[in-house]
Coordinates of C-alpha atoms in Angstrom, one line a residue:
M18 CA -58.8 -24.4 -22.7
L19 CA -57.4 -21.7 -23.7
K20 CA -55.2 -21.8 -26.6
P21 CA -51.6 -22.3 -26.8
S22 CA -50.6 -19.7 -28.0
T23 CA -53.1 -17.7 -25.3
A24 CA -51.3 -20.2 -22.5
L25 CA -47.9 -19.0 -23.1
L26 CA -48.3 -15.4 -23.6
T27 CA -50.1 -16.0 -20.0
F28 CA -47.6 -17.9 -18.9
V29 CA -44.4 -15.5 -19.7
L30 CA -47.0 -12.3 -18.7
T31 CA -46.9 -14.4 -15.1
T32 CA -43.8 -15.0 -14.7
S33 CA -42.5 -11.6 -15.9
L34 CA -44.4 -10.0 -12.2
A35 CA -43.0 -12.8 -10.6
A36 CA -39.8 -11.4 -11.6
C37 CA -40.1 -8.3 -10.9
T38 CA -42.1 -8.5 -8.1
A39 CA -39.0 -11.0 -6.7
S40 CA -36.3 -7.9 -7.5
S41 CA -38.0 -4.8 -6.1
G42 CA -39.8 -4.4 -9.4
F43 CA -38.5 -0.8 -11.3
D44 CA -36.9 1.1 -8.0
R45 CA -33.7 0.1 -8.7
P46 CA -30.8 2.1 -11.3
L47 CA -29.8 1.0 -14.7
G48 CA -26.8 -2.0 -13.7
D49 CA -27.1 -2.3 -9.8
E50 CA -27.4 -6.1 -9.9
L51 CA -23.1 -5.7 -11.1
D52 CA -23.1 -4.2 -8.4
N53 CA -24.1 -6.8 -6.2
I54 CA -21.3 -9.4 -7.7
N55 CA -18.8 -7.0 -7.5
T56 CA -18.5 -6.9 -11.6
G57 CA -16.8 -3.7 -13.2
L58 CA -15.1 -2.2 -9.9
A59 CA -11.7 -2.4 -12.3
T60 CA -13.5 -0.2 -14.3
R61 CA -15.0 2.2 -11.7
N62 CA -11.5 2.4 -10.3
N63 CA -9.4 3.0 -13.5
A64 CA -12.6 5.3 -14.4
A65 CA -11.6 7.1 -10.5
I66 CA -7.9 7.4 -10.7
M67 CA -7.7 8.7 -14.5
S68 CA -10.3 12.1 -13.1
G69 CA -7.9 11.8 -10.0
E70 CA -11.2 11.0 -7.7
I71 CA -8.5 8.4 -6.7
D72 CA -4.9 8.7 -6.9
A73 CA -2.7 6.3 -7.9
T74 CA 0.5 6.8 -5.4
M75 CA -2.7 6.1 -2.4
Q76 CA -3.4 3.0 -5.1
L77 CA 0.3 1.8 -5.6
N78 CA 0.5 2.6 -1.2
T79 CA -2.3 0.7 -0.7
R80 CA -0.9 -2.1 -2.2
F81 CA 2.5 -2.5 -1.1
R82 CA 1.4 -2.7 2.5
A83 CA -0.5 -5.2 1.4
E84 CA 1.5 -7.2 -0.5
V85 CA 4.6 -6.7 2.8
P86 CA 5.2 -5.7 6.0
S87 CA 5.0 -1.7 5.4
T88 CA 6.8 -1.9 9.4
V89 CA 10.3 -3.0 11.5
T90 CA 11.0 -2.3 14.9
F91 CA 13.4 -2.3 16.6
A92 CA 14.8 -2.7 20.4
F93 CA 14.8 -0.6 23.1
N94 CA 17.1 2.3 22.1
S95 CA 19.1 1.6 19.3
D96 CA 19.7 1.6 15.4
D97 CA 20.6 -1.3 14.8
L98 CA 18.7 -3.3 12.1
T99 CA 17.7 -6.8 14.3
P100 CA 17.4 -10.1 11.8
E101 CA 13.3 -10.3 11.8
A102 CA 13.7 -6.2 10.7
R103 CA 16.8 -7.2 8.3
R104 CA 14.4 -10.3 7.3
I105 CA 10.8 -7.5 6.4
L106 CA 14.1 -4.8 4.3
A107 CA 14.7 -6.9 2.4
Q108 CA 10.8 -8.0 1.1
Q109 CA 10.0 -4.2 1.0
A110 CA 13.5 -3.8 -1.2
N111 CA 12.5 -6.6 -3.8
W112 CA 9.5 -4.9 -4.5
I113 CA 10.4 -1.8 -4.6
R114 CA 12.9 -3.6 -6.9
Q115 CA 10.0 -3.9 -9.3
F116 CA 8.6 -0.8 -9.2
P117 CA 11.6 2.2 -10.2
E118 CA 8.8 4.6 -11.3
L119 CA 8.4 5.0 -7.6
R120 CA 9.7 7.2 -4.8
F121 CA 9.8 5.4 -1.1
S122 CA 9.8 7.7 2.2
V123 CA 10.6 6.7 5.5
Y124 CA 9.5 7.2 8.8
G125 CA 11.5 6.5 12.2
H126 CA 9.4 6.8 15.4
T127 CA 9.9 6.2 18.8
D128 CA 8.4 5.2 21.9
L129 CA 7.3 7.7 24.9
V130 CA 10.9 7.3 27.3
G131 CA 13.1 9.9 26.7
S132 CA 13.8 13.8 26.1
N133 CA 11.3 14.7 22.8
A134 CA 15.1 15.7 21.3
Y135 CA 16.9 12.9 21.8
N136 CA 13.9 11.2 20.7
Q137 CA 14.0 12.5 17.5
A138 CA 17.0 12.0 16.3
L139 CA 17.3 8.6 17.2
G140 CA 13.5 8.0 15.1
K141 CA 16.0 10.1 12.6
R142 CA 18.6 7.5 13.1
R143 CA 16.4 4.4 12.8
A144 CA 15.4 6.3 9.3
Q145 CA 18.7 6.6 8.5
A146 CA 19.6 2.3 8.7
V147 CA 17.1 1.5 6.4
V148 CA 17.5 3.6 4.0
N149 CA 21.9 2.0 4.4
F150 CA 20.1 -1.5 4.0
F151 CA 17.9 -0.4 -0.1
A152 CA 21.0 1.1 -0.2
S153 CA 22.9 -2.2 0.1
Q154 CA 20.1 -3.9 -1.6
G155 CA 21.5 -1.5 -5.0
I156 CA 18.3 1.0 -4.5
S157 CA 19.2 4.4 -5.3
R158 CA 18.8 7.4 -2.5
H159 CA 17.2 9.7 -5.0
R160 CA 14.5 7.4 -5.3
L161 CA 14.5 7.4 -0.5
E162 CA 13.1 11.0 -1.4
A163 CA 12.3 11.4 2.8
L164 CA 14.4 10.5 5.7
V165 CA 11.6 11.9 8.6
S166 CA 11.2 11.6 12.2
Y167 CA 8.3 11.7 14.6
G168 CA 10.0 10.4 17.4
K169 CA 7.8 10.0 20.0
T170 CA 4.9 12.2 18.7
R171 CA 2.6 9.1 17.0
P172 CA 2.4 6.5 19.7
V173 CA 1.0 3.2 18.3
I174 CA 0.2 2.4 21.9
A175 CA -0.5 5.0 24.1
T176 CA 1.9 4.0 27.4
Q177 CA 4.6 5.6 29.1
G178 CA 6.6 2.9 29.5
P179 CA 8.6 1.2 26.9
E180 CA 7.2 -0.2 24.0
E181 CA 8.4 -1.6 20.8
A182 CA 5.0 -1.4 18.9
N183 CA 6.3 2.4 18.7
R184 CA 9.7 2.0 18.9
R185 CA 9.7 2.1 14.5
T186 CA 9.7 2.7 11.2
V187 CA 7.1 2.5 8.0
T188 CA 8.4 2.9 4.6
E189 CA 5.9 4.9 2.2
V190 CA 5.3 4.5 -1.7
S191 CA 5.5 8.9 -1.8
G192 CA 5.2 9.3 -5.4
F193 CA 6.3 8.6 -8.5
H194 CA 9.6 9.2 -9.4
R195 CA 10.7 12.4 -11.2
R196 CA 7.0 12.6 -11.8
Q197 CA 5.3 15.4 -14.0
G198 CA 1.3 16.3 -14.4
A199 CA -2.2 14.0 -13.9
P200 CA -1.5 11.3 -11.0
L201 CA -2.4 9.1 -14.1
N202 CA 0.6 11.0 -16.8
G203 CA 1.6 7.9 -18.6
K204 CA 3.7 6.4 -15.4
Y205 CA 1.6 4.9 -13.9
A206 CA 0.2 3.3 -17.8
A207 CA 3.2 1.7 -18.3
V208 CA 3.8 0.6 -14.5
I209 CA -0.1 -1.8 -15.0
F210 CA 1.3 -2.8 -18.4
R211 CA 4.3 -3.7 -17.8
E212 CA 2.6 -6.5 -15.1
Y213 CA 0.3 -7.1 -17.8
V214 CA 3.0 -8.7 -19.8
A215 CA 4.2 -10.7 -17.2
G216 CA 1.4 -12.4 -16.6
A217 CA 2.0 -14.0 -19.5
V218 CA 5.0 -15.1 -18.8
P219 CA 4.3 -18.1 -17.7
P220 CA 6.8 -19.3 -13.9
H221 CA 9.7 -21.0 -13.4
T222 CA 10.4 -22.8 -11.1
S223 CA 13.6 -23.7 -9.6
G224 CA 15.3 -15.8 -1.9
G225 CA 23.5 1.6 12.5
Q226 CA 25.1 1.1 15.7
G227 CA 23.1 2.3 19.0
S228 CA 23.8 5.5 21.1
Q229 CA 24.0 5.1 24.9
V230 CA 24.0 8.6 26.3
N231 CA 20.8 9.8 27.5
P232 CA 18.6 6.6 26.5
G233 CA 15.2 6.7 24.3
G234 CA 13.0 4.1 23.4

């Protein structure tokens, strides 16, 4: 019969060998088990942003698209905002107001019906209609740095006929307001810190004219 100390040592060695076999031994990188449960992901992202590997603007734009719809659509040959478009733009405006550090761009698009020149102008009017709406919601036009029309050059659905999905504007985060320096120059840190502080506060319980000439899409 083994002595207690010998039996204990045998048990420990046997258990250790079994564990190594189950986890493929020592052939994995140190800390590999952390990746399997996504522990440390936030730390890696922060380090990547600080080093410039991940651009802060890209991160914020991804968040914007995840939290509010970034696209509104229009009727054929129109730059009028529909009730549904206004509802979505109100959500966008609410998000934009929470981040006074950021600039935004609005891109106008059309479907493939009509000439290139006409649709270029129509896309511009649609983008301008969105900017006008944001201004009516108290957002400074200085934070809307670009009004770009792609006309009919970037359809979502490649069809020559009328297509509502192509008649759209897209709002994007384009950078920091009067930004200077690297992606993380203190302004992005200020956004993070402000939201961190706000997260500690308990929640309170208690909400353009279309053209009629030479129509395009």
